[in-house]
Amino acid sequence: MALFSANGLGVLRHRNFSLYLSARLLSALAVNMQSVAIGWQVYAVTGNVYDLGLIGLAQFAPFFLLILPAGHVADRYNRRTVITCCFVLQLLCGLLLFLLSWAGLKSIWPVLSVLALYGSARAFMMPASQAILINMVPPESFSKAVALNSSIFHVAVIVGPTLGGLLYLAGATTVYVTVAALLSISICLMLATRIPPQQVQREPASWHTLLEGLRFVWSRPVVLGAISLDLFAVLFGGATALLPALARDVLHAGPAMLGLLRTAPAIGAVVISVALAFWPITRRVGSWMFAGVAVFGAGTIVLGTTSNAMLALAALFLMGAGDMVSVYIRHILVQVETPDAIRGRVSAVNAVFIGASNELGEFESGVTASWFGLVRALVLGGVATLAVTGIWMWRFPVLAKMDRFPHAGRES
């Protein structure tokens, strides 16, 4: 195990792990650049915050329908191959968005159709990418690998929106061409990656096997509490979909500021994830998790009550930092508690909760903003997040009182 030193960066010495992280970095960079271009295009065409919510709904609907079968695929087939195929489908989406923009976008419905295709790719991507990480590193280095994996992802979330906003000044087609190039490189990197054999599930697909992950989660109060907390907290507190309206109507800025707003949470997240790579959380796990969600909710309230760009960026920074703590703890809990043979299906259940909180949360934010106004929607979302935090601490005391991760003795 000399390749995996106690230093948080030791896992990067493993060639295949580094190739995987590089592919993940470039694909995440592409997706975040693309999201800025799509949000700005849609709002420019319609000027309606409700349509910003439709962006999330278009991705979530196919995701929700396909995610449980996708978990079975991640257990039955090679996870590296599944991820590579998802990158190819994302590349196709980027090329279709380029063609739509080049032809002159007059309606948002073609874009929503492409996003439904993207949501399908994401459904198969999430279980495989969540389950594959633990196959690539020894158990004692897993918490550090989780932190580094999150750090790499959030670096892309930092750079991607800003770069996407700047490239959008040259036109949406410029953004989509760049997205296609980055995804092409990601595909090549994944093809060069070699993953140790996984415990492949040979049992034929059926309702019994598809629901195995759900039964497992339901039987583990710690896992159920962790992923359902994220579902409801982010569902009510999701402000990402409203950032184009916040940038243009409240801060009176353009796409470059939108890129900065999308970047700020990632900066907070990457600062925390880098710190966690060197100083992993080992005590008071439950308290740290609930504190992270509470910080996320408080930051959402601040975001909804300010018209100052710097304060809005600071609030988004804190939201990203708090969310990173929660994500880190939840990911470790889910993966170390799950047998490898069903890890894809359990990751699929986790992905349902994440997808619902993100894409469905974006739709919820768009609807509430159209009903109550942008500012009230943000403030109500933050208050609801804090309420969920308190209710879950009462409902899942075993999680709130958890001191150490299960099997913590295996950590170095």
Coordinates of C-alpha atoms in Angstrom, one line a residue:
M1 CA 0.0 0.0 0.0
A2 CA 3.0 2.3 -0.4
L3 CA 1.2 4.0 -3.3
F4 CA -1.4 5.2 -0.8
S5 CA 0.4 7.3 1.8
A6 CA -1.2 8.9 4.8
N7 CA -1.0 12.2 3.1
G8 CA -4.3 13.2 1.5
L9 CA -2.7 13.4 -1.9
G10 CA -1.1 10.0 -1.8
V11 CA -4.0 8.3 -3.7
L12 CA -3.2 10.5 -6.7
R13 CA -0.1 8.3 -7.3
H14 CA -2.3 5.6 -8.6
R15 CA -2.5 5.9 -12.4
N16 CA -6.0 4.6 -12.9
F17 CA -7.4 6.8 -10.1
S18 CA -5.7 9.8 -11.6
L19 CA -7.1 9.0 -15.1
Y20 CA -10.6 8.7 -13.6
L21 CA -10.3 12.0 -11.7
S22 CA -9.0 13.7 -14.9
A23 CA -11.9 12.4 -16.9
R24 CA -14.3 13.5 -14.2
L25 CA -12.8 16.9 -14.0
L26 CA -13.1 17.6 -17.7
S27 CA -16.6 16.2 -18.0
A28 CA -17.8 18.2 -14.9
L29 CA -16.1 21.3 -16.4
A30 CA -18.1 20.8 -19.6
V31 CA -21.4 20.2 -17.9
N32 CA -21.1 23.3 -15.8
M33 CA -20.1 25.5 -18.7
Q34 CA -23.1 24.1 -20.6
S35 CA -25.5 24.8 -17.7
V36 CA -24.7 28.5 -17.7
A37 CA -25.2 28.8 -21.4
I38 CA -28.6 26.9 -21.2
G39 CA -29.8 29.0 -18.3
W40 CA -29.0 32.3 -19.9
Q41 CA -30.4 31.2 -23.3
V42 CA -33.7 30.1 -21.9
Y43 CA -34.2 33.2 -19.8
A44 CA -33.2 35.4 -22.7
V45 CA -35.8 33.7 -24.9
T46 CA -38.7 33.7 -22.5
G47 CA -37.9 36.1 -19.6
N48 CA -39.9 33.8 -17.3
V49 CA -38.5 32.3 -14.1
Y50 CA -41.0 29.4 -14.4
D51 CA -39.1 28.3 -17.5
L52 CA -35.9 28.1 -15.5
G53 CA -37.6 25.5 -13.3
L54 CA -38.5 23.5 -16.5
I55 CA -34.8 23.1 -17.1
G56 CA -34.6 21.1 -13.9
L57 CA -37.8 19.2 -14.6
A58 CA -36.7 18.2 -18.1
Q59 CA -33.6 16.5 -16.6
F60 CA -35.3 15.0 -13.6
A61 CA -38.3 13.2 -15.3
P62 CA -36.2 10.7 -17.4
F63 CA -33.7 10.5 -14.5
F64 CA -36.4 9.4 -12.1
L65 CA -37.8 6.8 -14.5
L66 CA -34.4 5.2 -15.3
I67 CA -32.4 5.5 -12.1
L68 CA -33.4 2.2 -10.5
P69 CA -32.7 0.1 -13.7
A70 CA -29.4 2.1 -14.0
G71 CA -28.4 0.9 -10.6
H72 CA -28.9 -2.7 -11.7
V73 CA -26.8 -2.0 -14.8
A74 CA -24.0 -0.6 -12.6
D75 CA -24.0 -3.9 -10.6
R76 CA -24.4 -6.2 -13.7
Y77 CA -21.9 -4.6 -16.1
N78 CA -18.5 -3.0 -16.0
R79 CA -18.8 0.4 -14.3
R80 CA -16.0 1.9 -16.4
T81 CA -17.9 1.0 -19.6
V82 CA -21.1 2.4 -18.3
I83 CA -19.5 5.7 -17.4
T84 CA -17.8 5.9 -20.8
C85 CA -21.1 5.3 -22.6
C86 CA -22.7 8.1 -20.6
F87 CA -19.9 10.5 -21.6
V88 CA -20.6 9.6 -25.3
L89 CA -24.3 10.4 -24.8
Q90 CA -23.4 13.7 -23.1
L91 CA -21.2 14.6 -26.0
L92 CA -24.2 14.0 -28.3
C93 CA -26.2 16.4 -26.2
G94 CA -23.6 19.1 -26.5
L95 CA -23.5 18.7 -30.3
L96 CA -27.3 18.9 -30.5
L97 CA -27.3 22.1 -28.4
F98 CA -24.6 23.6 -30.7
L99 CA -26.8 22.8 -33.8
L100 CA -29.9 24.4 -32.1
S101 CA -28.0 27.6 -31.3
W102 CA -26.3 27.8 -34.7
A103 CA -29.8 27.5 -36.3
G104 CA -31.1 30.3 -34.1
L105 CA -33.1 29.4 -30.9
K106 CA -36.7 30.6 -31.0
S107 CA -38.3 28.2 -28.6
I108 CA -37.1 26.5 -25.5
W109 CA -38.8 23.1 -26.2
P110 CA -36.0 21.7 -28.4
V111 CA -33.5 22.5 -25.6
L112 CA -35.8 20.8 -23.0
S113 CA -35.8 17.7 -25.3
V114 CA -32.1 17.6 -25.4
L115 CA -32.0 18.0 -21.6
A116 CA -34.3 15.0 -21.3
L117 CA -31.7 13.0 -23.2
Y118 CA -29.0 14.4 -20.9
G119 CA -31.1 13.4 -17.9
S120 CA -31.1 9.8 -19.2
A121 CA -27.3 9.8 -19.4
R122 CA -27.1 11.2 -15.9
A123 CA -29.4 8.5 -14.6
F124 CA -26.9 5.8 -15.7
M125 CA -23.8 7.9 -14.8
M126 CA -24.6 8.5 -11.1
P127 CA -24.8 5.0 -9.7
A128 CA -21.8 3.8 -11.7
S129 CA -19.6 6.8 -10.8
Q130 CA -20.6 6.6 -7.1
A131 CA -20.0 2.9 -6.8
I132 CA -16.8 2.7 -8.8
L133 CA -14.7 4.9 -6.4
I134 CA -14.5 2.3 -3.6
N135 CA -13.2 -0.2 -6.2
M136 CA -10.2 2.0 -7.0
V137 CA -8.6 2.6 -3.6
P138 CA -8.0 0.5 -0.5
P139 CA -10.5 0.8 2.3
E140 CA -8.2 2.7 4.6
S141 CA -7.8 5.5 1.9
F142 CA -11.5 5.7 1.0
S143 CA -12.4 8.8 3.0
K144 CA -9.4 10.7 1.5
A145 CA -10.4 9.6 -2.0
V146 CA -14.0 10.8 -1.4
A147 CA -12.6 14.2 -0.4
L148 CA -10.3 14.4 -3.4
N149 CA -13.0 13.3 -5.8
S150 CA -15.3 16.0 -4.4
S151 CA -12.5 18.5 -4.6
I152 CA -11.8 17.8 -8.3
F153 CA -15.5 18.0 -9.1
H154 CA -15.9 21.4 -7.3
V155 CA -12.8 22.7 -9.0
A156 CA -14.7 22.2 -12.3
V157 CA -17.8 23.8 -10.7
I158 CA -15.6 26.8 -9.9
V159 CA -14.0 27.2 -13.3
G160 CA -16.8 25.9 -15.5
P161 CA -19.5 28.5 -14.8
T162 CA -17.0 31.4 -14.9
L163 CA -15.5 30.1 -18.2
G164 CA -19.0 29.4 -19.6
G165 CA -20.1 32.9 -18.8
L166 CA -17.1 34.5 -20.4
L167 CA -17.3 32.2 -23.5
Y168 CA -21.0 33.0 -23.8
L169 CA -19.9 36.6 -24.6
A170 CA -18.7 35.1 -28.0
G171 CA -22.0 33.3 -28.4
A172 CA -23.6 30.1 -27.2
T173 CA -22.2 28.1 -30.0
T174 CA -18.7 28.8 -28.7
V175 CA -19.6 27.3 -25.3
Y176 CA -21.1 24.2 -26.9
V177 CA -18.1 23.6 -29.1
T178 CA -15.8 23.8 -26.1
V179 CA -18.1 21.4 -24.2
A180 CA -17.9 18.8 -27.0
A181 CA -14.1 19.0 -27.1
L182 CA -13.8 18.5 -23.3
L183 CA -16.2 15.5 -23.3
S184 CA -14.2 14.0 -26.2
I185 CA -11.1 14.0 -24.1
S186 CA -13.0 12.6 -21.1
I187 CA -14.0 9.6 -23.2
C188 CA -10.4 9.0 -24.2
L189 CA -9.3 9.1 -20.6
M190 CA -12.0 6.7 -19.4
L191 CA -11.0 4.3 -22.2
A192 CA -7.4 4.3 -20.9
T193 CA -8.5 3.6 -17.3
R194 CA -8.3 0.1 -15.9
I195 CA -10.5 -0.8 -12.9
P196 CA -10.1 -3.9 -10.7
P197 CA -12.8 -6.6 -11.1
Q198 CA -16.0 -5.8 -9.3
Q199 CA -18.5 -8.3 -7.7
V200 CA -20.7 -8.5 -10.8
Q201 CA -24.4 -9.2 -10.1
R202 CA -25.5 -12.1 -12.4
E203 CA -29.1 -12.4 -11.1
P204 CA -31.6 -11.5 -13.9
A205 CA -33.3 -8.1 -13.7
S206 CA -36.7 -8.2 -11.9
W207 CA -38.7 -6.0 -9.6
H208 CA -37.2 -7.9 -6.7
T209 CA -33.6 -7.2 -7.8
L210 CA -34.4 -3.6 -8.9
L211 CA -35.8 -2.8 -5.5
E212 CA -33.0 -4.5 -3.6
G213 CA -31.2 -1.1 -3.0
L214 CA -34.4 0.5 -1.7
R215 CA -34.9 -2.3 0.7
F216 CA -31.4 -2.1 1.9
V217 CA -31.6 1.7 2.5
W218 CA -35.0 1.3 4.3
S219 CA -33.4 -1.2 6.7
R220 CA -30.5 1.1 7.7
P221 CA -31.8 4.2 9.6
V222 CA -28.4 5.9 9.5
V223 CA -28.3 5.7 5.7
L224 CA -32.0 6.5 5.2
G225 CA -31.7 9.6 7.5
A226 CA -28.6 10.9 5.8
I227 CA -29.9 10.7 2.2
S228 CA -33.4 11.8 3.0
L229 CA -32.0 14.8 4.9
D230 CA -30.2 15.9 1.7
L231 CA -33.4 15.3 -0.3
F232 CA -35.6 17.7 1.6
A233 CA -33.1 20.2 2.6
V234 CA -31.9 20.9 -0.9
L235 CA -35.3 20.4 -2.4
F236 CA -36.5 23.5 -0.4
G237 CA -33.3 25.4 -0.4
G238 CA -32.2 24.9 -4.0
A239 CA -31.4 28.4 -5.4
T240 CA -29.3 27.5 -8.4
A241 CA -32.2 27.6 -10.9
L242 CA -33.0 31.2 -9.9
L243 CA -29.5 32.6 -10.3
P244 CA -30.0 33.9 -13.8
A245 CA -33.0 35.9 -12.6
L246 CA -31.1 37.0 -9.5
A247 CA -28.1 38.2 -11.6
R248 CA -30.3 40.1 -14.1
D249 CA -33.2 41.4 -12.1
V250 CA -31.7 41.9 -8.6
L251 CA -28.0 42.4 -9.1
H252 CA -28.5 44.0 -12.5
A253 CA -25.6 42.1 -14.1
G254 CA -24.9 40.0 -17.1
P255 CA -23.7 36.4 -17.9
A256 CA -20.2 37.0 -16.4
M257 CA -21.8 37.7 -13.0
L258 CA -24.0 34.7 -13.4
G259 CA -20.9 32.6 -13.9
L260 CA -19.4 34.0 -10.7
L261 CA -22.6 33.3 -8.8
R262 CA -22.6 29.7 -10.0
T263 CA -18.9 29.5 -9.0
A264 CA -19.2 30.8 -5.5
P265 CA -20.8 27.7 -3.9
A266 CA -18.1 25.5 -5.5
I267 CA -15.3 27.7 -4.1
G268 CA -16.7 27.1 -0.6
A269 CA -17.1 23.4 -1.4
V270 CA -13.6 23.0 -2.7
V271 CA -12.0 24.7 0.2
I272 CA -13.7 22.3 2.6
S273 CA -13.0 19.2 0.4
V274 CA -9.3 20.0 0.3
A275 CA -9.3 20.5 4.1
L276 CA -11.1 17.1 4.5
A277 CA -8.5 15.4 2.3
F278 CA -5.9 16.2 4.9
W279 CA -8.0 16.3 8.0
P280 CA -10.9 13.9 7.6
I281 CA -13.9 14.1 10.0
T282 CA -13.5 11.2 12.5
R283 CA -15.5 12.4 15.5
R284 CA -19.0 13.9 16.0
V285 CA -20.0 12.8 12.5
G286 CA -23.7 13.4 13.0
S287 CA -23.3 16.9 14.5
W288 CA -21.0 17.9 11.6
M289 CA -23.6 16.7 9.1
F290 CA -26.5 18.6 10.6
A291 CA -24.4 21.7 11.1
G292 CA -23.5 21.6 7.4
V293 CA -27.1 21.5 6.3
A294 CA -28.0 24.3 8.8
V295 CA -25.3 26.5 7.3
F296 CA -26.7 25.8 3.8
G297 CA -30.2 26.9 4.9
A298 CA -28.9 30.1 6.6
G299 CA -26.9 31.0 3.5
T300 CA -30.0 30.7 1.4
I301 CA -31.9 33.1 3.6
V302 CA -29.1 35.7 3.3
L303 CA -29.0 35.2 -0.5
G304 CA -32.7 36.0 -0.7
T305 CA -32.5 39.2 1.4
T306 CA -29.6 41.0 -0.3
S307 CA -29.1 43.0 -3.4
N308 CA -25.4 43.4 -2.8
A309 CA -23.3 41.3 -5.2
M310 CA -20.5 40.7 -2.7
L311 CA -22.8 39.6 0.1
A312 CA -24.6 37.3 -2.4
L313 CA -21.3 35.7 -3.4
A314 CA -20.4 35.3 0.3
A315 CA -23.7 33.6 1.1
L316 CA -23.3 31.2 -1.8
F317 CA -19.7 30.4 -0.6
L318 CA -21.1 29.4 2.8
M319 CA -23.9 27.4 1.2
G320 CA -21.3 25.4 -0.8
A321 CA -19.1 24.9 2.3
G322 CA -22.0 23.6 4.4
D323 CA -23.3 21.4 1.6
M324 CA -19.8 19.8 1.1
V325 CA -19.6 18.7 4.7
S326 CA -23.0 17.0 4.3
V327 CA -22.1 15.4 1.0
Y328 CA -18.8 14.1 2.3
I329 CA -20.4 12.4 5.3
R330 CA -23.3 11.0 3.4
H331 CA -21.1 9.5 0.6
I332 CA -18.9 7.7 3.1
L333 CA -21.9 6.4 5.1
V334 CA -23.6 5.0 2.1
Q335 CA -20.6 3.3 0.5
V336 CA -19.0 1.8 3.6
E337 CA -22.3 0.3 4.7
T338 CA -23.1 -1.3 1.4
P339 CA -21.9 -4.7 0.0
D340 CA -20.2 -4.3 -3.4
A341 CA -22.7 -6.7 -5.0
I342 CA -25.6 -4.2 -4.5
R343 CA -23.5 -1.0 -4.3
G344 CA -24.8 0.2 -7.7
R345 CA -28.4 -0.2 -6.7
V346 CA -27.9 1.5 -3.4
S347 CA -26.1 4.3 -5.2
A348 CA -29.1 4.5 -7.5
V349 CA -31.4 5.0 -4.5
N350 CA -29.0 7.7 -3.3
A351 CA -29.0 9.2 -6.8
V352 CA -32.8 9.4 -6.8
F353 CA -32.7 11.5 -3.6
I354 CA -29.9 13.7 -5.0
G355 CA -31.6 14.1 -8.3
A356 CA -34.9 14.9 -6.7
S357 CA -33.3 17.5 -4.5
N358 CA -31.4 19.1 -7.4
E359 CA -33.5 18.9 -10.5
L360 CA -36.9 18.7 -8.8
G361 CA -35.7 21.3 -6.4
E362 CA -34.9 23.6 -9.3
F363 CA -38.5 23.1 -10.6
E364 CA -39.9 23.8 -7.1
S365 CA -37.8 27.0 -6.9
G366 CA -39.1 28.1 -10.3
V367 CA -42.7 27.5 -9.3
T368 CA -42.5 29.2 -5.9
A369 CA -40.7 32.2 -7.5
S370 CA -43.5 32.6 -10.0
W371 CA -46.0 32.4 -7.2
F372 CA -44.4 34.5 -4.4
G373 CA -41.6 36.4 -6.2
L374 CA -37.9 35.7 -6.4
V375 CA -36.9 37.1 -2.9
R376 CA -39.7 35.4 -1.0
A377 CA -39.0 32.1 -2.7
L378 CA -35.4 32.1 -1.6
V379 CA -36.2 33.1 2.0
L380 CA -38.9 30.6 2.3
G381 CA -36.6 27.9 1.0
G382 CA -33.9 28.7 3.5
V383 CA -36.4 28.7 6.4
A384 CA -37.8 25.3 5.2
T385 CA -34.2 23.9 5.1
L386 CA -33.6 24.9 8.7
A387 CA -36.9 23.4 9.7
V388 CA -36.0 20.1 8.0
T389 CA -32.7 20.1 9.8
G390 CA -34.5 20.3 13.2
I391 CA -37.1 17.7 12.3
W392 CA -34.5 15.2 11.1
M393 CA -32.4 15.6 14.2
W394 CA -35.5 14.6 16.2
R395 CA -36.6 11.9 13.8
F396 CA -33.2 10.2 13.4
P397 CA -31.5 10.5 16.8
V398 CA -29.1 7.6 15.9
L399 CA -27.7 9.8 13.1
A400 CA -27.7 13.0 15.1
K401 CA -25.8 11.3 18.0
M402 CA -23.3 9.4 15.7
D403 CA -19.8 9.9 16.9
R404 CA -17.7 7.8 14.4
F405 CA -18.2 6.3 11.0
P406 CA -19.1 2.6 10.9
H407 CA -15.9 0.5 10.5
A408 CA -13.9 3.6 11.4
G409 CA -11.1 1.4 12.6
R410 CA -10.2 0.7 9.0
E411 CA -9.3 4.3 8.3
S412 CA -5.6 5.3 8.4

